[in-house]
Amino acid sequence: MENEEIETSRKRMKQAMEEDEGEMGGGDVGEVAEGEIETAFVGSEEMAYHINAIHERIEQFTQQVVELLDKGKTLFKNLSADFEERLITIHKEQIEKWQDEINELRLLDSSNEEANALLQNARLLLHSVNVDS
């Protein structure tokens, strides 16, 4: 896509350059002296050279931008993957902590139930001893 845009802008620049050269010539070629033709031609070559140099800089800059975009995408993909892995690890660790907490609560509940059952039996024994006396 970027290459198509570069090619399109090159074509536009080439057309503009050709139009400028046509306007420089202006009138009939026979009316222009030989020295002026060489000067106009040398100027056109010089312009073409400068324009080509600018096109090369545009291509280099565009290539740098494309490379930076690719590197940025790769970096963000890697960061995204690392972030996802870390977040999943944190989630698993938290779930494990809560599971351990649930298990501790269940153990505490069962020991409390055992203690409550023992106390209930002791009350019944005391109550039966009091009733017998």
CSV table of C-alpha atoms in Angstrom, one decimal, residues 51-108:
chain,number,residue,atom,x,y,z
A,51,ILE,CA,14.0,15.6,-7.7
A,52,ASN,CA,15.5,12.1,-7.8
A,53,ALA,CA,17.5,12.9,-4.7
A,54,ILE,CA,14.3,14.0,-2.9
A,55,HIS,CA,12.6,10.8,-4.2
A,56,GLU,CA,15.4,8.7,-2.8
A,57,ARG,CA,15.1,10.5,0.6
A,58,ILE,CA,11.3,9.9,0.5
A,59,GLU,CA,11.9,6.2,-0.2
A,60,GLN,CA,14.5,5.9,2.6
A,61,PHE,CA,12.2,7.7,5.0
A,62,THR,CA,9.2,5.6,4.0
A,63,GLN,CA,11.3,2.5,4.4
A,64,GLN,CA,12.3,3.7,7.9
A,65,VAL,CA,8.7,4.3,8.8
A,66,VAL,CA,7.7,0.9,7.5
A,67,GLU,CA,10.5,-0.7,9.5
A,68,LEU,CA,9.5,1.2,12.7
A,69,LEU,CA,5.9,0.2,12.2
A,70,ASP,CA,6.9,-3.4,11.8
A,71,LYS,CA,9.1,-3.3,14.9
A,72,GLY,CA,6.4,-1.5,16.9
A,73,LYS,CA,3.8,-4.1,15.9
A,74,THR,CA,6.2,-6.9,16.9
A,75,LEU,CA,7.0,-5.1,20.2
A,76,PHE,CA,3.3,-4.6,21.0
A,77,LYS,CA,2.5,-8.2,20.1
A,78,ASN,CA,5.3,-9.4,22.4
A,79,LEU,CA,4.2,-7.1,25.1
A,80,SER,CA,0.6,-8.2,24.7
A,81,ALA,CA,1.6,-11.8,24.9
A,82,ASP,CA,3.7,-11.2,28.0
A,83,PHE,CA,0.9,-9.1,29.6
A,84,GLU,CA,-1.6,-11.8,28.9
A,85,GLU,CA,0.6,-14.6,30.3
A,86,ARG,CA,1.4,-12.5,33.4
A,87,LEU,CA,-2.3,-11.6,34.0
A,88,ILE,CA,-3.3,-15.3,33.6
A,89,THR,CA,-0.5,-16.2,36.1
A,90,ILE,CA,-1.8,-13.6,38.6
A,91,HIS,CA,-5.3,-14.9,38.2
A,92,LYS,CA,-4.3,-18.5,38.8
A,93,GLU,CA,-2.3,-17.5,41.9
A,94,GLN,CA,-5.2,-15.6,43.3
A,95,ILE,CA,-7.6,-18.4,42.6
A,96,GLU,CA,-5.2,-20.8,44.3
A,97,LYS,CA,-5.1,-18.5,47.4
A,98,TRP,CA,-8.8,-18.4,47.5
A,99,GLN,CA,-9.1,-22.1,47.1
A,100,ASP,CA,-6.6,-22.6,50.0
A,101,GLU,CA,-8.7,-20.1,52.1
A,102,ILE,CA,-11.9,-22.1,51.3
A,103,ASN,CA,-10.1,-25.3,52.3
A,104,GLU,CA,-9.0,-23.7,55.6
A,105,LEU,CA,-12.5,-22.5,56.2
A,106,ARG,CA,-13.9,-26.0,55.6
A,107,LEU,CA,-11.3,-27.5,57.9
A,108,LEU,CA,-12.2,-24.9,60.6
